[in-house]
XYZ file of C-alpha atoms in Angstrom:
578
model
C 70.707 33.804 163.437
C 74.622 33.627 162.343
C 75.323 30.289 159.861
C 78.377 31.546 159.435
C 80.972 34.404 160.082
C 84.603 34.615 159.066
C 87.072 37.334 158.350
C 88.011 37.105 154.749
C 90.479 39.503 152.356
C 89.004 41.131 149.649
C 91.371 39.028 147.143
C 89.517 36.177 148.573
C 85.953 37.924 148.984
C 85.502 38.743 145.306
C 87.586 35.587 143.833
C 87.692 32.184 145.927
C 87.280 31.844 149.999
C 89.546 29.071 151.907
C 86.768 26.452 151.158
C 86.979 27.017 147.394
C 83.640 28.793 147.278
C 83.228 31.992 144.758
C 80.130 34.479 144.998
C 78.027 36.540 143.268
C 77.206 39.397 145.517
C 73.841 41.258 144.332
C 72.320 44.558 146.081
C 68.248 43.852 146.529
C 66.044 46.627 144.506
C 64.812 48.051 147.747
C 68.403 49.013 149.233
C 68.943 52.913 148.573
C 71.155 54.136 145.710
C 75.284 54.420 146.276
C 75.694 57.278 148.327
C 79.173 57.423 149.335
C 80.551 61.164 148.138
C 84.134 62.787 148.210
C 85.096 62.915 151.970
C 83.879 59.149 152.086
C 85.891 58.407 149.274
C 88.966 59.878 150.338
C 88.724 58.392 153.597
C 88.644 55.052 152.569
C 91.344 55.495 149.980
C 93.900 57.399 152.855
C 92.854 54.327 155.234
C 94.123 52.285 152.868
C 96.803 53.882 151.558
C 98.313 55.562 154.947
C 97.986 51.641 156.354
C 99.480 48.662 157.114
C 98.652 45.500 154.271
C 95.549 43.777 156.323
C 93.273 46.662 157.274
C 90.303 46.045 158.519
C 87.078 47.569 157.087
C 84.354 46.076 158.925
C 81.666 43.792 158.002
C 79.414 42.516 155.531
C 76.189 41.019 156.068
C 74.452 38.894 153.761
C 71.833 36.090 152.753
C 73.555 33.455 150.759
C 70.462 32.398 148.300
C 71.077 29.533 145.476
C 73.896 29.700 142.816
C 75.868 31.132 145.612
C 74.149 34.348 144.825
C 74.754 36.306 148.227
C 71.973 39.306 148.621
C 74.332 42.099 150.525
C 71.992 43.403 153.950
C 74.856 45.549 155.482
C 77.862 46.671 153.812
C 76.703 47.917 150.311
C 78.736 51.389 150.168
C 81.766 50.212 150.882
C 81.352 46.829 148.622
C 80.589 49.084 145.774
C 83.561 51.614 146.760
C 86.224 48.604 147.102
C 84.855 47.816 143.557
C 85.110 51.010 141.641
C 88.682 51.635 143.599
C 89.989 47.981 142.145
C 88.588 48.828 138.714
C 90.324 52.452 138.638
C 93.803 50.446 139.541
C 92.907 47.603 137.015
C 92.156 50.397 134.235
C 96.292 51.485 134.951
C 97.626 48.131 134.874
C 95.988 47.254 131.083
C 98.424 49.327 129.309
C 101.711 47.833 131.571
C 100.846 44.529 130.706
C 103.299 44.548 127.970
C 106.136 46.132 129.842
C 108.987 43.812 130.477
C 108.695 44.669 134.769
C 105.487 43.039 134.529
C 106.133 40.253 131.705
C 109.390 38.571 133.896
C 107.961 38.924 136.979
C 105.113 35.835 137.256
C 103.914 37.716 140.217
C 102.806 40.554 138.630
C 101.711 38.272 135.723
C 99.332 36.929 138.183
C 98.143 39.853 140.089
C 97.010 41.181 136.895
C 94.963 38.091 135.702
C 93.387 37.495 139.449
C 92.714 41.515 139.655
C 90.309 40.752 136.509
C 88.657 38.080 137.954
C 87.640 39.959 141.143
C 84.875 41.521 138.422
C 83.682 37.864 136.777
C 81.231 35.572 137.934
C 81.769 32.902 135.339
C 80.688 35.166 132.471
C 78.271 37.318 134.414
C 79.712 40.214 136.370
C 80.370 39.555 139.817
C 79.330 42.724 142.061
C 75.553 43.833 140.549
C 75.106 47.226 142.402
C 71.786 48.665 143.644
C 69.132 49.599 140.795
C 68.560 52.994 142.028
C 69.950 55.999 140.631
C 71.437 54.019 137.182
C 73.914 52.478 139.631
C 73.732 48.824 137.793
C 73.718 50.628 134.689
C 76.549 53.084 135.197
C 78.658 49.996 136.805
C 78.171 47.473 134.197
C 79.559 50.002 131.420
C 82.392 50.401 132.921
C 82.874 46.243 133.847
C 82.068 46.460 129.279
C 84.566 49.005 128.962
C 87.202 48.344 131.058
C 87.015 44.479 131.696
C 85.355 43.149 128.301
C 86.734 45.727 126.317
C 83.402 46.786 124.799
C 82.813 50.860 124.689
C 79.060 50.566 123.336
C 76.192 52.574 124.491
C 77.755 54.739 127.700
C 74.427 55.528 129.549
C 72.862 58.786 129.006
C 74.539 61.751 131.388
C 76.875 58.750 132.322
C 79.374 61.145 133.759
C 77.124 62.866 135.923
C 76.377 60.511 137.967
C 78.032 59.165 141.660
C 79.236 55.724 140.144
C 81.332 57.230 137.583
C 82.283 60.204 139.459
C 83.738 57.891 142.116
C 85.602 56.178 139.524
C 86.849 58.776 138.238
C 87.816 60.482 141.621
C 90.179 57.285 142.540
C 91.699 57.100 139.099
C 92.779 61.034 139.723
C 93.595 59.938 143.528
C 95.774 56.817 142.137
C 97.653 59.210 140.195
C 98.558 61.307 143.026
C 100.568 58.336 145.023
C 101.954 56.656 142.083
C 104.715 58.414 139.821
C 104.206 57.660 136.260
C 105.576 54.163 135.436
C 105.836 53.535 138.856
C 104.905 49.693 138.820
C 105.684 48.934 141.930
C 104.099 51.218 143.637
C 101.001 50.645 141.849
C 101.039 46.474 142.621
C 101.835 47.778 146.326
C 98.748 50.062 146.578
C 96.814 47.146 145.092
C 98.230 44.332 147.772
C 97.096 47.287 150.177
C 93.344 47.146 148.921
C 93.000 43.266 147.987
C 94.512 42.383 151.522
C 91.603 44.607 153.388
C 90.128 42.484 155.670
C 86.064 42.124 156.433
C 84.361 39.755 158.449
C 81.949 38.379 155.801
C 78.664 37.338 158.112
C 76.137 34.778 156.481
C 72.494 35.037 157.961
C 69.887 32.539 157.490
C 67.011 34.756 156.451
C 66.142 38.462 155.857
C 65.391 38.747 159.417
C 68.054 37.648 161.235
C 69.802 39.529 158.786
C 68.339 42.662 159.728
C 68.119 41.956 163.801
C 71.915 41.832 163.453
C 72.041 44.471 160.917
C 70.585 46.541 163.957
C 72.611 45.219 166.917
C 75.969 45.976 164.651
C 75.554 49.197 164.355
C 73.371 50.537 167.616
C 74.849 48.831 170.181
C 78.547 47.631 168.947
C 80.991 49.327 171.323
C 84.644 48.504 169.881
C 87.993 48.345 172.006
C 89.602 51.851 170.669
C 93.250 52.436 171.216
C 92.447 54.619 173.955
C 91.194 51.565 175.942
C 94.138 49.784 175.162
C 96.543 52.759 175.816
C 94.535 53.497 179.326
C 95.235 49.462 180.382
C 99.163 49.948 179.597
C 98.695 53.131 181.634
C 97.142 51.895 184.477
C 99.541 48.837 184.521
C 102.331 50.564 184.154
C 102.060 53.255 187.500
C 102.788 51.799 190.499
C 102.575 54.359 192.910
C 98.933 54.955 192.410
C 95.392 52.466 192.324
C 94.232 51.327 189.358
C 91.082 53.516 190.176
C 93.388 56.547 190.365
C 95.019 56.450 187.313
C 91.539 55.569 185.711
C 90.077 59.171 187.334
C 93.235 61.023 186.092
C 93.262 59.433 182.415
C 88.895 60.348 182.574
C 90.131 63.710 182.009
C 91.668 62.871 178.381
C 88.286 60.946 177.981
C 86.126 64.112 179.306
C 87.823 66.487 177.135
C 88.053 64.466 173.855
C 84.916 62.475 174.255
C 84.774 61.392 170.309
C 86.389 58.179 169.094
C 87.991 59.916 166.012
C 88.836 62.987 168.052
C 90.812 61.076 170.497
C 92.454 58.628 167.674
C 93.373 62.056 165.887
C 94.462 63.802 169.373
C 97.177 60.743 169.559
C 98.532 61.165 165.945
C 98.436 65.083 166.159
C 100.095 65.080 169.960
C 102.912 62.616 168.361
C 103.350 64.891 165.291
C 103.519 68.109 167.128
C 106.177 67.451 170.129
C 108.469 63.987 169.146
C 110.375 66.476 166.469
C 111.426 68.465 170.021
C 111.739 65.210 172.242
C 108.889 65.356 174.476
C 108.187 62.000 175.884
C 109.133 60.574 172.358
C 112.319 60.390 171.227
C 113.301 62.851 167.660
C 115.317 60.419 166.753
C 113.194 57.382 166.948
C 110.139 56.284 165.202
C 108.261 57.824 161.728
C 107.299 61.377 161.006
C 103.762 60.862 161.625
C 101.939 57.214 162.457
C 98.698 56.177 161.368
C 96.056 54.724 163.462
C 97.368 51.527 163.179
C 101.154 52.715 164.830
C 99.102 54.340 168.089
C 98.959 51.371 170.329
C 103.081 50.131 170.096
C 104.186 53.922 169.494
C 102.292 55.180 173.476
C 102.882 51.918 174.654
C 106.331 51.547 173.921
C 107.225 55.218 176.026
C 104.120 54.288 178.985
C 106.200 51.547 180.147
C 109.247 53.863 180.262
C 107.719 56.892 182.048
C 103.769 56.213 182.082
C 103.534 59.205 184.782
C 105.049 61.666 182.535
C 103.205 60.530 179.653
C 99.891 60.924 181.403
C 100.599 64.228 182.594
C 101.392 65.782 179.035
C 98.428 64.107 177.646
C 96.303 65.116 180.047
C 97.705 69.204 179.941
C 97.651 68.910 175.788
C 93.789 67.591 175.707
C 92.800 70.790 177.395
C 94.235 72.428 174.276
C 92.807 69.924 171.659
C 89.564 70.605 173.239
C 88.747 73.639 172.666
C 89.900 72.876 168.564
C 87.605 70.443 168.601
C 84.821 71.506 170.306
C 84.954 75.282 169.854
C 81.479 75.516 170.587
C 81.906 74.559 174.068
C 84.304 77.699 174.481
C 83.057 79.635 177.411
C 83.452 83.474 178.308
C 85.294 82.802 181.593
C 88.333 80.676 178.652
C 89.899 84.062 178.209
C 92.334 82.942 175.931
C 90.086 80.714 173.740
C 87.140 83.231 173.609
C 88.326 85.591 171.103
C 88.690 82.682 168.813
C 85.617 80.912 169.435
C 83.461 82.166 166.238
C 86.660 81.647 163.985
C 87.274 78.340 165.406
C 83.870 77.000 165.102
C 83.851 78.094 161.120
C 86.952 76.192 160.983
C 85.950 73.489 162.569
C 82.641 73.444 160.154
C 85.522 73.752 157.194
C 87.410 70.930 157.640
C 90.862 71.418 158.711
C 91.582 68.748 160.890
C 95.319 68.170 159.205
C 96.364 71.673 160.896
C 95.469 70.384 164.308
C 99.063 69.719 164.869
C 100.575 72.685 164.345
C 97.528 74.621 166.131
C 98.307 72.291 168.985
C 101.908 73.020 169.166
C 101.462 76.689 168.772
C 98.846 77.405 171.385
C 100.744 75.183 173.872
C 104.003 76.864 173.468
C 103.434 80.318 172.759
C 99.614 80.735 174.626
C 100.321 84.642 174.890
C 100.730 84.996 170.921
C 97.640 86.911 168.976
C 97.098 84.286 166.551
C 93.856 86.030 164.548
C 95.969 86.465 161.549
C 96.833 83.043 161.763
C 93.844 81.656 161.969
C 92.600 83.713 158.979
C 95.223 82.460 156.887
C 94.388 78.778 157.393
C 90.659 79.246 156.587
C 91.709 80.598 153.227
C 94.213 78.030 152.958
C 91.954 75.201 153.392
C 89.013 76.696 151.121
C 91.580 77.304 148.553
C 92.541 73.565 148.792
C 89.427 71.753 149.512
C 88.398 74.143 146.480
C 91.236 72.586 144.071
C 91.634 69.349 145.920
C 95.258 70.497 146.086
C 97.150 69.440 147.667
C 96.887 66.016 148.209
C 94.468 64.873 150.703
C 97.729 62.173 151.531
C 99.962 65.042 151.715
C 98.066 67.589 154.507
C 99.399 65.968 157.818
C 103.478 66.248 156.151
C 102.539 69.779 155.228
C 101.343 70.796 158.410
C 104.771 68.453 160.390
C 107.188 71.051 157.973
C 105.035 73.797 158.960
C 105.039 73.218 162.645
C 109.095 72.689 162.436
C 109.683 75.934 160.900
C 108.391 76.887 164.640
C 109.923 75.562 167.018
C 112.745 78.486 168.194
C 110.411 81.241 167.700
C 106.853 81.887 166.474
C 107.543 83.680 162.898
C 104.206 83.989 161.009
C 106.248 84.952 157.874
C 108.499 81.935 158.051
C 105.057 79.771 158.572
C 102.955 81.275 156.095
C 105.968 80.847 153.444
C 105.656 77.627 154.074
C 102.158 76.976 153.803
C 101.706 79.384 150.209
C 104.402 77.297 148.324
C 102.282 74.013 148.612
C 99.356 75.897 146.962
C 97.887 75.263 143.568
C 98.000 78.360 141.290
C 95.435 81.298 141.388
C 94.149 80.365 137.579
C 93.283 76.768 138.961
C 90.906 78.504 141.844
C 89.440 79.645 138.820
C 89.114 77.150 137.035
C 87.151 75.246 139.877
C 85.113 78.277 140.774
C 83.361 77.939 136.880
C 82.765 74.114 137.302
C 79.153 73.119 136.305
C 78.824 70.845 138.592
C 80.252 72.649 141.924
C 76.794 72.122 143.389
C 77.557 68.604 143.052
C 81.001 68.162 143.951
C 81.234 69.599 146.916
C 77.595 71.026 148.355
C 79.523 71.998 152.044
C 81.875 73.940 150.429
C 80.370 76.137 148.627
C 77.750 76.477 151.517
C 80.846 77.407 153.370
C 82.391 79.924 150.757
C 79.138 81.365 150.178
C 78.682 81.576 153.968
C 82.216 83.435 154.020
C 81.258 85.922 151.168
C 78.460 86.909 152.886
C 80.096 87.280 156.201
C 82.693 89.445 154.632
C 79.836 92.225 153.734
C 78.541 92.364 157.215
C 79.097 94.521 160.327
C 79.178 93.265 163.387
C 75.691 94.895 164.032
C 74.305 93.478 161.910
C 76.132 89.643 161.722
C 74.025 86.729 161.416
C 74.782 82.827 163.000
C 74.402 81.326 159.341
C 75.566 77.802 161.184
C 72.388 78.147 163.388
C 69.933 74.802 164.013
C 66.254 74.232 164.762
C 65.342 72.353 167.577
C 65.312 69.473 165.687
C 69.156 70.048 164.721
C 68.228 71.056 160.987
C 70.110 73.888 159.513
C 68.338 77.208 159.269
C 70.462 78.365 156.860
C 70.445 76.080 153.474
C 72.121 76.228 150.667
C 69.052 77.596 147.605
C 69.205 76.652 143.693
C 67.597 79.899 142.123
C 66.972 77.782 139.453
C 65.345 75.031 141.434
C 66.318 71.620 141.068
C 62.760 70.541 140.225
C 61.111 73.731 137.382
C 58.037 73.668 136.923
C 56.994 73.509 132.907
C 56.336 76.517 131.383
C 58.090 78.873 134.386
C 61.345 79.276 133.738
C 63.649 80.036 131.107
C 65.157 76.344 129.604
C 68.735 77.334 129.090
C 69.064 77.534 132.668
C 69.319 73.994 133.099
C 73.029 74.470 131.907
C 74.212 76.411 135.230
C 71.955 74.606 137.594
C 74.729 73.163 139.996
C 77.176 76.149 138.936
C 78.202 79.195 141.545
C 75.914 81.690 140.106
C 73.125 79.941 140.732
C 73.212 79.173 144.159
C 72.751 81.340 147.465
C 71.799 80.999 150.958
C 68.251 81.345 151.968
C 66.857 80.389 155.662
C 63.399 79.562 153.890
C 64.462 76.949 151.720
C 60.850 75.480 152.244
C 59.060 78.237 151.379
C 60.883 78.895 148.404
C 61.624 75.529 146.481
C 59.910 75.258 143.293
C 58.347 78.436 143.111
C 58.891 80.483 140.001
C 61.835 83.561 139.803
C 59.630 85.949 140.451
C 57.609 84.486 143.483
C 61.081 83.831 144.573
C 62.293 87.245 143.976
C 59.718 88.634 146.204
C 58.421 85.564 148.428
C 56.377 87.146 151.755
C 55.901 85.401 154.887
C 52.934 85.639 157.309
C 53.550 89.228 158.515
C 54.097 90.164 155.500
C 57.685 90.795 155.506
C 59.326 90.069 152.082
C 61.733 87.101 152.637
C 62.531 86.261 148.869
C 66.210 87.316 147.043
C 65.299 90.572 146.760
C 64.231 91.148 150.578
C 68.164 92.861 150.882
C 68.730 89.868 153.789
C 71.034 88.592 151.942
C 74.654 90.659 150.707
C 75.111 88.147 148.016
C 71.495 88.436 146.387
C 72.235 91.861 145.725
C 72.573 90.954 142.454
C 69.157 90.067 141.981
C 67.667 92.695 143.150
C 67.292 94.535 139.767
C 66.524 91.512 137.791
C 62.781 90.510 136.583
C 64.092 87.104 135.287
C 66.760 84.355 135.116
C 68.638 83.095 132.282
C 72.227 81.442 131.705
C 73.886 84.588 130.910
C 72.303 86.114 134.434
C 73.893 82.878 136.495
C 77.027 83.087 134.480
C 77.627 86.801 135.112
C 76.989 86.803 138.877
C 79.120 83.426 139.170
C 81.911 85.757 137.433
C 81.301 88.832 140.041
C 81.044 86.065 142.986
C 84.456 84.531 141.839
C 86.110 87.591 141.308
C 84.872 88.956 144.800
C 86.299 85.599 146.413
C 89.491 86.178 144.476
C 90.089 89.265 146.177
C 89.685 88.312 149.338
C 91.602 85.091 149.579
C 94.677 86.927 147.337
C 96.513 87.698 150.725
C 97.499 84.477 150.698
C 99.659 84.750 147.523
C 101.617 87.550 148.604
């Protein structure tokens, strides 16, 4: 099945291998389109970043054919990622190649010549991306433009598309880590991504390819930290069985039964309670640790008190529980209860980063109200994920400063002070509010914010669970183009097409289905079996209000309610500013 397997860099993946062999790597026609979006993105580029030189991103599976032409099975996304992240760095080292850092220093001479290899094969172009979607297209203008220097013919709507937007995402993410003329810090974010490890996996045929392709990624069960940490645990108490220290640490393990939850639950548990000395010294060790400090940082205090350690993380899991799972938040958890819908809409936000400072403050003052709290960090985080600012590399510092400003005495001015001044300015919430393409940005959010707006013009009587499932797990509430995606000829007004993604023209609707294409007016007053109408103007929905008076849609309709939605979202998240 396997001719051959071996972990490789990514220098030596997309240049020359130990035995002198280079590749062309080629996605077949019937692999899907890139699909990798902004939380993707981000994660790879923080992994990187945030890490050790030598990360490890997995595996690639492939079918070496002749010419060395290797047809990629497994591994497409993040082949095409690592490509359009070196190409965004290689686009900021063409203007320093004249700067006298770079010319005296051979090593960055040579960085800079091998870094525009990676995108050669001879004089074809090394990487050739999946078909679908303009992909191959998209990618090889920017190899002309960037590599070979030729701006011809960008592809129609070029800029619209995932390829470019991706490129242009880590060219905006590159500048956020790297001060201007910041050399060095640019070649070390580079020896961070061409020193990546994979374990590059050569099948004989297109079906061994696949029956590994399958056992990868359904049955692969990795050694996490947590195993690792558990072992150094159980080693480490003597005065109880292995078996007994095993039940005890089960209860971490019950509570946080998620990989990522548990990795995070280390990292946020260090970040929260070293700055006041529990188990880990204040004086010792970084401000935060990535995933890659976990294992020396617990193992390093388990074999000094491993009881103690247990016990805390045992006590603090209970707490990181019910952030995590806030669904699971019972009637009889009388402290958690109150929080449970707020907490779950969090949760569905995104706001892992505050996890530390939500763990220190419900384990140290349990008795404080914190609904005002809690309010603050949803707009906080809307706001941000909104503007993308801060920096996604910046959120778990943020939160460290805003958890220190705690530690004598819970002060919700002192900690909302703290949080406003790292905020972007109200104009640039506007700014992103009037995007074209917020459809396509970031569709969660603005199911989210739309979610909020309408949640804001509700009673409890009359609230609705808009984060609701079908038995099949499908959302019942969707987010609805009133200008559909797909018009049929003839139905709808043309100029419409230019706010098609944009806030105006989107609501919720729980009858997506039923809707779709259908033209504004058999939207407008859509009825289901009974009779009932279930279209925008049913009154169902606050933020449709707007529709209800209307007998057609045009531009200036979508641009006028996206103004009155804005403004309305303004007001409400303008607390945070004062």
């Amino acid at each position: 099945m396997i001719h051959s397997a071996n972990q490789i860099t990514i220098s030596a993946l997309l240049s020359k291998d130990s035995g002198g062999d280079t590749f062309q790597y080629v996605i077949p026609p019937y692999q899907r389109g890139y699909a990798w979006n902004k939380n993707q993105w981000d994660n790879l580029f923080d992994d990187l970043s945030e890490n050790d030189n030598g990360y490890f991103l997995g595996s690639l599976i492939y079918i070496l054919g002749e010419e060395n032409k290797a047809t990629v099975i497994d591994g497409q996304q993040r082949l095409t990622t690592l490509n359009l992240l070196l190409l965004a760095i290689y686009e900021k080292l063409i203007p320093l190649r004249s700067n006298p850092i770079i010319t005296e220093n051979d090593d960055y001479l040579e960085k800079v010549v091998a870094t525009k290899k990676y995108f050669l094969y001879g004089e074809n172009i090394r990487f050739i991306p999946s078909i679908q979607n303009n992909n191959k297209t998209d990618f090889e203008y920017l190899i002309r433009k960037i590599v070979k220097k030729d701006e011809s013919n960008q592809p129609a709507n070029f800029g619209n598309r995932r390829i470019a937007k991706a490129f242009k995402h880590f060219s905006e993410r590159i500048d956020t880590i790297i001060k201007k003329d910041d050399i060095k810090a640019l070649f070390d974010f580079l020896d961070k991504v061409t020193s990546a490890c994979v374990v590059r996996i050569d099948t004989k045929d297109e079906t061994s390819a696949f029956v590994l392709f399958e056992s990868i990624n359904n049955r692969g069960v990795p050694l996490t930290p947590m195993d690792l940490i558990k072992n150094t645990m159980i080693s480490s108490i003597n005065n109880k069985t292995a078996e007994e220290t095993n039940l005890e640490w089960q209860k971490v393990v019950n509570n946080l039964s998620d990989y990522d939850v548990q990795v995070r639950y280390l990292r946020h548990f260090y970040q929260a309670f070293r700055p006041i000395g529990l188990i880990f010294s204040p004086d010792k060790g970084k401000e935060k640790i990535t995933k890659n400090d976990l294992i020396r940082t617990y193992t390093e205090v388990i074999k000094d008190n491993a009881e103690n350690v247990l016990a805390e993380l045992i006590k603090k899991s209970f707490i990181y529980k019910f952030l995590s799972y806030p669904e699971n938040i019972q009637e009889k958890d009388e402290l958690w209860s109150k929080y449970k819908n707020k907490l779950f809409d969090l949760k569905k936000l995104g706001i892992a980063p505050a996890y530390t400072l939500l763990l220190f403050l419900f384990e140290k003052y349990s008795q404080q109200n914190f609904a005002n709290l809690l309010d603050y960090i949803e707009k906080w985080f809307m706001i941000r994920h909104l503007t993308d600012s801060p920096a996604t590399n910046r959120l778990d510092e943020i939160f460290i400063r805003a958890t220190e400003t705690q530690h004598n005495k819970y002060n919700e001015k002192s900690l909302f002070d703290e949080l406003q001044k790292e905020l972007p300015s109200q104009e640039r919430i506007k700014e992103a509010l009037l995007s074209k393409s917020l459809y396509e940005d970031n569709p969660a959010l603005i199911r989210y914010i739309l979610i909020y707006l309408e949640q804001q013009n509700r009673t409890a009587e009359n609230k609705v669970d808009f984060w609701a499932v079908n038995q099949k797990g499908k959302a019942i509430w969707s987010l609805e183009h009133i200008y559909p995606q797909n018009p049929k000829e003839g139905e709808w007004n043309e100029d419409c097409k230019y706010g098609l993604h944009s806030l105006g023209n989107l609501t919720l609707s729980a009858y997506n289905s039923n809707l779709s294409n259908k033209s504004f007016d058999k939207k407008a007053e859509d009825k289901d079996k009974k009779d009932n109408i279930i279209g925008f103007k049913s009154g169902n929905v606050k933020i449709n209000d707007y529709l209800r008076n209307k007998d057609k849609w045009c531009l200036e309709y979508i641009e006028e309610r996206g103004n009155q939605l804005r403004e309305i979202f303004l007001e409400y998240i303008n607390s945070v500013y004062l």
